[in-house]
């Protein structure tokens, strides 16, 4: 079966712009989480959505937002991009909340802000 | 607060050598989960193992083995007879046992290079 699909794979944006990243979970999975990976800060949790509701949120500014659609696909938006937002953004999907269901990660979207 | 420390930033070994990746964690929770993930150059995180805080039994899966010791707050990962395909970044992670969802706390990763 298809894995977690993240689009686009690569993205270059200019400082001050906004960007939207997409994550399509494994079919049947209802939970989608987002993580930011940078060389300096490592992997950091952004937020998790389940049944179109944000269930958990990490310590990121309000410029980072997300949403989940009824088909469980999720989008993450970053407004007013800063150079420090350059990172690999990973999403992970799960059948439901809780680790008994396991989490499968996508290959990520590499965002470069210039 | 939760914290995971992977003190080894980079490790290089020659093929067929054994290698141990260290992971030390901090948490005040009595119930928690520990994980190891592998990140190949393609970027995705590949799940290797999950342990809950009540299961200290060590586990072996092929060439991989894990040593969980609550007394030292460590969850170390050993690859026996390493292969070039094992070259990747390995992450140890901790999560609280939340009913409302997940929040992984990742270590900074250990980059393993296996030299043929």
GROMACS .gro file of C-alpha atoms in nm:
model
  230
    1UNK     CA    1   0.000   0.000   0.000
    2UNK     CA    2   0.111   0.359  -0.056
    3UNK     CA    3   0.308   0.522   0.223
    4UNK     CA    4   0.286   0.873   0.356
    5UNK     CA    5   0.313   1.117   0.067
    6UNK     CA    6   0.447   1.466   0.113
    7UNK     CA    7   0.441   1.729  -0.158
    8UNK     CA    8   0.633   1.903  -0.283
    9UNK     CA    9   0.967   1.733  -0.212
   10UNK     CA   10   1.165   2.051  -0.250
   11UNK     CA   11   1.068   2.413  -0.224
   12UNK     CA   12   1.253   2.742  -0.244
   13UNK     CA   13   1.084   3.053  -0.109
   14UNK     CA   14   1.185   3.409  -0.041
   15UNK     CA   15   1.190   3.559   0.306
   16UNK     CA   16   0.854   3.714   0.389
   17UNK     CA   17   0.654   3.484   0.166
   18UNK     CA   18   0.421   3.215   0.288
   19UNK     CA   19   0.424   2.846   0.205
   20UNK     CA   20   0.185   2.552   0.223
   21UNK     CA   21   0.305   2.194   0.253
   22UNK     CA   22   0.086   1.891   0.199
   23UNK     CA   23   0.077   1.550   0.360
   24UNK     CA   24  -0.138   1.258   0.246
   25UNK     CA   25  -0.148   0.986   0.511
   26UNK     CA   26  -0.164   0.615   0.455
   27UNK     CA   27  -0.513   0.516   0.352
   28UNK     CA   28  -0.725   0.465   0.662
   29UNK     CA   29  -0.496   0.662   0.890
   30UNK     CA   30  -0.670   0.945   1.070
   31UNK     CA   31  -0.386   1.106   1.264
   32UNK     CA   32  -0.125   1.329   1.105
   33UNK     CA   33   0.168   1.484   1.291
   34UNK     CA   34   0.422   1.738   1.166
   35UNK     CA   35   0.787   1.777   1.261
   36UNK     CA   36   1.057   2.026   1.170
   37UNK     CA   37   1.413   1.901   1.128
   38UNK     CA   38   1.705   2.146   1.125
   39UNK     CA   39   2.077   2.091   1.181
   40UNK     CA   40   2.074   2.320   1.482
   41UNK     CA   41   1.754   2.220   1.662
   42UNK     CA   42   1.713   1.865   1.541
   43UNK     CA   43   1.366   1.715   1.514
   44UNK     CA   44   1.096   1.919   1.680
   45UNK     CA   45   0.727   1.848   1.710
   46UNK     CA   46   0.497   2.102   1.546
   47UNK     CA   47   0.145   1.968   1.586
   48UNK     CA   48  -0.082   1.669   1.549
   49UNK     CA   49  -0.426   1.649   1.393
   50UNK     CA   50  -0.689   1.385   1.439
   51UNK     CA   51  -1.039   1.393   1.294
   52UNK     CA   52  -0.980   1.744   1.163
   53UNK     CA   53  -0.895   1.877   1.510
   54UNK     CA   54  -0.557   1.984   1.640
   55UNK     CA   55  -0.482   1.758   1.937
   56UNK     CA   56  -0.131   1.859   2.035
   57UNK     CA   57   0.089   2.154   1.959
   58UNK     CA   58   0.460   2.206   1.999
   59UNK     CA   59   0.640   2.524   2.093
   60UNK     CA   60   0.636   2.712   1.764
   61UNK     CA   61   0.519   3.067   1.687
   62UNK     CA   62   0.177   3.136   1.545
   63UNK     CA   63   0.326   3.173   1.197
   64UNK     CA   64   0.311   2.793   1.184
   65UNK     CA   65  -0.038   2.659   1.139
   66UNK     CA   66  -0.203   2.354   1.001
   67UNK     CA   67  -0.528   2.189   0.922
   68UNK     CA   68  -0.669   1.852   0.840
   69UNK     CA   69  -0.939   1.775   0.590
   70UNK     CA   70  -1.220   1.523   0.610
   71UNK     CA   71  -1.017   1.277   0.401
   72UNK     CA   72  -0.737   1.303   0.663
   73UNK     CA   73  -0.501   1.485   0.432
   74UNK     CA   74  -0.321   1.762   0.613
   75UNK     CA   75  -0.163   2.089   0.517
   76UNK     CA   76   0.088   2.294   0.706
   77UNK     CA   77   0.126   2.666   0.645
   78UNK     CA   78   0.411   2.895   0.739
   79UNK     CA   79   0.353   3.267   0.696
   80UNK     CA   80   0.608   3.546   0.680
   81UNK     CA   81   0.894   3.309   0.616
   82UNK     CA   82   1.224   3.363   0.792
   83UNK     CA   83   1.565   3.227   0.697
   84UNK     CA   84   1.552   3.006   1.007
   85UNK     CA   85   1.247   2.828   0.872
   86UNK     CA   86   1.469   2.647   0.623
   87UNK     CA   87   1.432   2.285   0.722
   88UNK     CA   88   1.311   1.940   0.635
   89UNK     CA   89   0.945   1.915   0.730
   90UNK     CA   90   0.831   1.563   0.806
   91UNK     CA   91   0.482   1.436   0.857
   92UNK     CA   92   0.379   1.110   1.015
   93UNK     CA   93   0.048   0.931   1.003
   94UNK     CA   94  -0.117   0.683   1.232
   95UNK     CA   95  -0.443   0.492   1.244
   96UNK     CA   96  -0.547   0.676   1.556
   97UNK     CA   97  -0.405   0.858   1.854
   98UNK     CA   98  -0.168   0.665   2.074
   99UNK     CA   99   0.148   0.468   2.013
  100UNK     CA  100  -0.016   0.130   1.998
  101UNK     CA  101  -0.104   0.218   1.644
  102UNK     CA  102   0.247   0.318   1.538
  103UNK     CA  103   0.352   0.615   1.330
  104UNK     CA  104   0.478   0.606   0.971
  105UNK     CA  105   0.683   0.899   0.844
  106UNK     CA  106   0.698   1.045   0.496
  107UNK     CA  107   1.016   1.149   0.315
  108UNK     CA  108   0.961   1.512   0.394
  109UNK     CA  109   0.952   1.846   0.217
  110UNK     CA  110   1.281   2.032   0.213
  111UNK     CA  111   1.210   2.402   0.239
  112UNK     CA  112   1.481   2.654   0.163
  113UNK     CA  113   1.417   3.019   0.246
  114UNK     CA  114   1.642   3.269   0.069
  115UNK     CA  115   1.068   1.798   3.111
  116UNK     CA  116   1.156   1.528   2.864
  117UNK     CA  117   1.499   1.509   2.711
  118UNK     CA  118   1.694   1.261   2.501
  119UNK     CA  119   2.070   1.273   2.469
  120UNK     CA  120   2.270   1.100   2.201
  121UNK     CA  121   2.624   1.195   2.284
  122UNK     CA  122   2.774   1.032   1.977
  123UNK     CA  123   2.737   1.271   1.686
  124UNK     CA  124   2.920   1.064   1.427
  125UNK     CA  125   3.053   0.710   1.428
  126UNK     CA  126   3.253   0.532   1.160
  127UNK     CA  127   3.312   0.159   1.162
  128UNK     CA  128   3.451  -0.089   0.918
  129UNK     CA  129   3.206  -0.336   0.773
  130UNK     CA  130   3.144  -0.642   0.992
  131UNK     CA  131   3.237  -0.459   1.309
  132UNK     CA  132   2.982  -0.431   1.589
  133UNK     CA  133   2.868  -0.084   1.689
  134UNK     CA  134   2.664   0.047   1.981
  135UNK     CA  135   2.468   0.369   1.966
  136UNK     CA  136   2.405   0.529   2.303
  137UNK     CA  137   2.084   0.693   2.419
  138UNK     CA  138   2.017   0.849   2.757
  139UNK     CA  139   1.681   0.995   2.844
  140UNK     CA  140   1.524   1.212   3.111
  141UNK     CA  141   1.164   1.210   3.220
  142UNK     CA  142   0.969   1.231   3.542
  143UNK     CA  143   0.686   1.023   3.403
  144UNK     CA  144   0.650   0.667   3.524
  145UNK     CA  145   0.487   0.562   3.199
  146UNK     CA  146   0.660   0.652   2.876
  147UNK     CA  147   0.771   0.507   2.544
  148UNK     CA  148   1.116   0.484   2.391
  149UNK     CA  149   1.190   0.449   2.022
  150UNK     CA  150   1.468   0.411   1.772
  151UNK     CA  151   1.432   0.540   1.417
  152UNK     CA  152   1.667   0.518   1.120
  153UNK     CA  153   1.689   0.804   0.871
  154UNK     CA  154   1.851   0.709   0.541
  155UNK     CA  155   1.955   0.979   0.292
  156UNK     CA  156   1.608   0.970   0.138
  157UNK     CA  157   1.481   1.146   0.448
  158UNK     CA  158   1.200   0.936   0.589
  159UNK     CA  159   1.222   0.809   0.943
  160UNK     CA  160   1.207   0.431   0.950
  161UNK     CA  161   1.070   0.280   1.268
  162UNK     CA  162   1.299   0.022   1.432
  163UNK     CA  163   1.166  -0.044   1.780
  164UNK     CA  164   0.931   0.079   2.052
  165UNK     CA  165   0.957   0.002   2.421
  166UNK     CA  166   0.728   0.106   2.702
  167UNK     CA  167   0.867   0.193   3.041
  168UNK     CA  168   0.739  -0.125   3.201
  169UNK     CA  169   0.912  -0.357   2.960
  170UNK     CA  170   1.282  -0.375   3.034
  171UNK     CA  171   1.333  -0.696   2.847
  172UNK     CA  172   1.610  -0.664   2.595
  173UNK     CA  173   1.524  -0.740   2.237
  174UNK     CA  174   1.707  -0.888   1.945
  175UNK     CA  175   1.594  -0.863   1.586
  176UNK     CA  176   1.839  -1.011   1.343
  177UNK     CA  177   2.158  -0.808   1.363
  178UNK     CA  178   1.990  -0.544   1.581
  179UNK     CA  179   1.961  -0.556   1.958
  180UNK     CA  180   1.845  -0.310   2.219
  181UNK     CA  181   1.943  -0.278   2.583
  182UNK     CA  182   1.692  -0.091   2.800
  183UNK     CA  183   1.806  -0.008   3.154
  184UNK     CA  184   1.578   0.209   3.364
  185UNK     CA  185   1.836   0.227   3.642
  186UNK     CA  186   2.065   0.428   3.416
  187UNK     CA  187   1.790   0.579   3.197
  188UNK     CA  188   1.952   0.433   2.891
  189UNK     CA  189   1.821   0.264   2.579
  190UNK     CA  190   2.121   0.161   2.373
  191UNK     CA  191   2.116   0.011   2.026
  192UNK     CA  192   2.372  -0.238   1.896
  193UNK     CA  193   2.425  -0.342   1.537
  194UNK     CA  194   2.617  -0.664   1.504
  195UNK     CA  195   2.830  -0.734   1.199
  196UNK     CA  196   2.755  -0.393   1.048
  197UNK     CA  197   2.689  -0.357   0.676
  198UNK     CA  198   2.720  -0.064   0.439
  199UNK     CA  199   2.339  -0.048   0.418
  200UNK     CA  200   2.335   0.038   0.788
  201UNK     CA  201   2.487   0.377   0.707
  202UNK     CA  202   2.228   0.633   0.814
  203UNK     CA  203   2.139   0.871   1.092
  204UNK     CA  204   1.983   0.699   1.391
  205UNK     CA  205   1.748   0.877   1.628
  206UNK     CA  206   1.643   0.779   1.974
  207UNK     CA  207   1.313   0.927   2.087
  208UNK     CA  208   1.096   0.947   2.396
  209UNK     CA  209   0.726   1.006   2.424
  210UNK     CA  210   0.493   1.059   2.709
  211UNK     CA  211   0.200   0.822   2.736
  212UNK     CA  212  -0.063   1.071   2.635
  213UNK     CA  213  -0.414   0.963   2.556
  214UNK     CA  214  -0.455   1.271   2.344
  215UNK     CA  215  -0.185   1.185   2.096
  216UNK     CA  216   0.186   1.179   2.047
  217UNK     CA  217   0.471   1.412   2.094
  218UNK     CA  218   0.809   1.262   2.025
  219UNK     CA  219   1.115   1.411   2.190
  220UNK     CA  220   1.403   1.321   1.965
  221UNK     CA  221   1.772   1.307   2.037
  222UNK     CA  222   2.005   1.490   1.803
  223UNK     CA  223   2.088   1.172   1.617
  224UNK     CA  224   2.399   0.967   1.556
  225UNK     CA  225   2.534   0.953   1.203
  226UNK     CA  226   2.670   0.607   1.136
  227UNK     CA  227   2.903   0.542   0.845
  228UNK     CA  228   2.994   0.185   0.766
  229UNK     CA  229   3.309   0.167   0.556
  230UNK     CA  230   3.336  -0.125   0.316
   0.00000   0.00000   0.00000
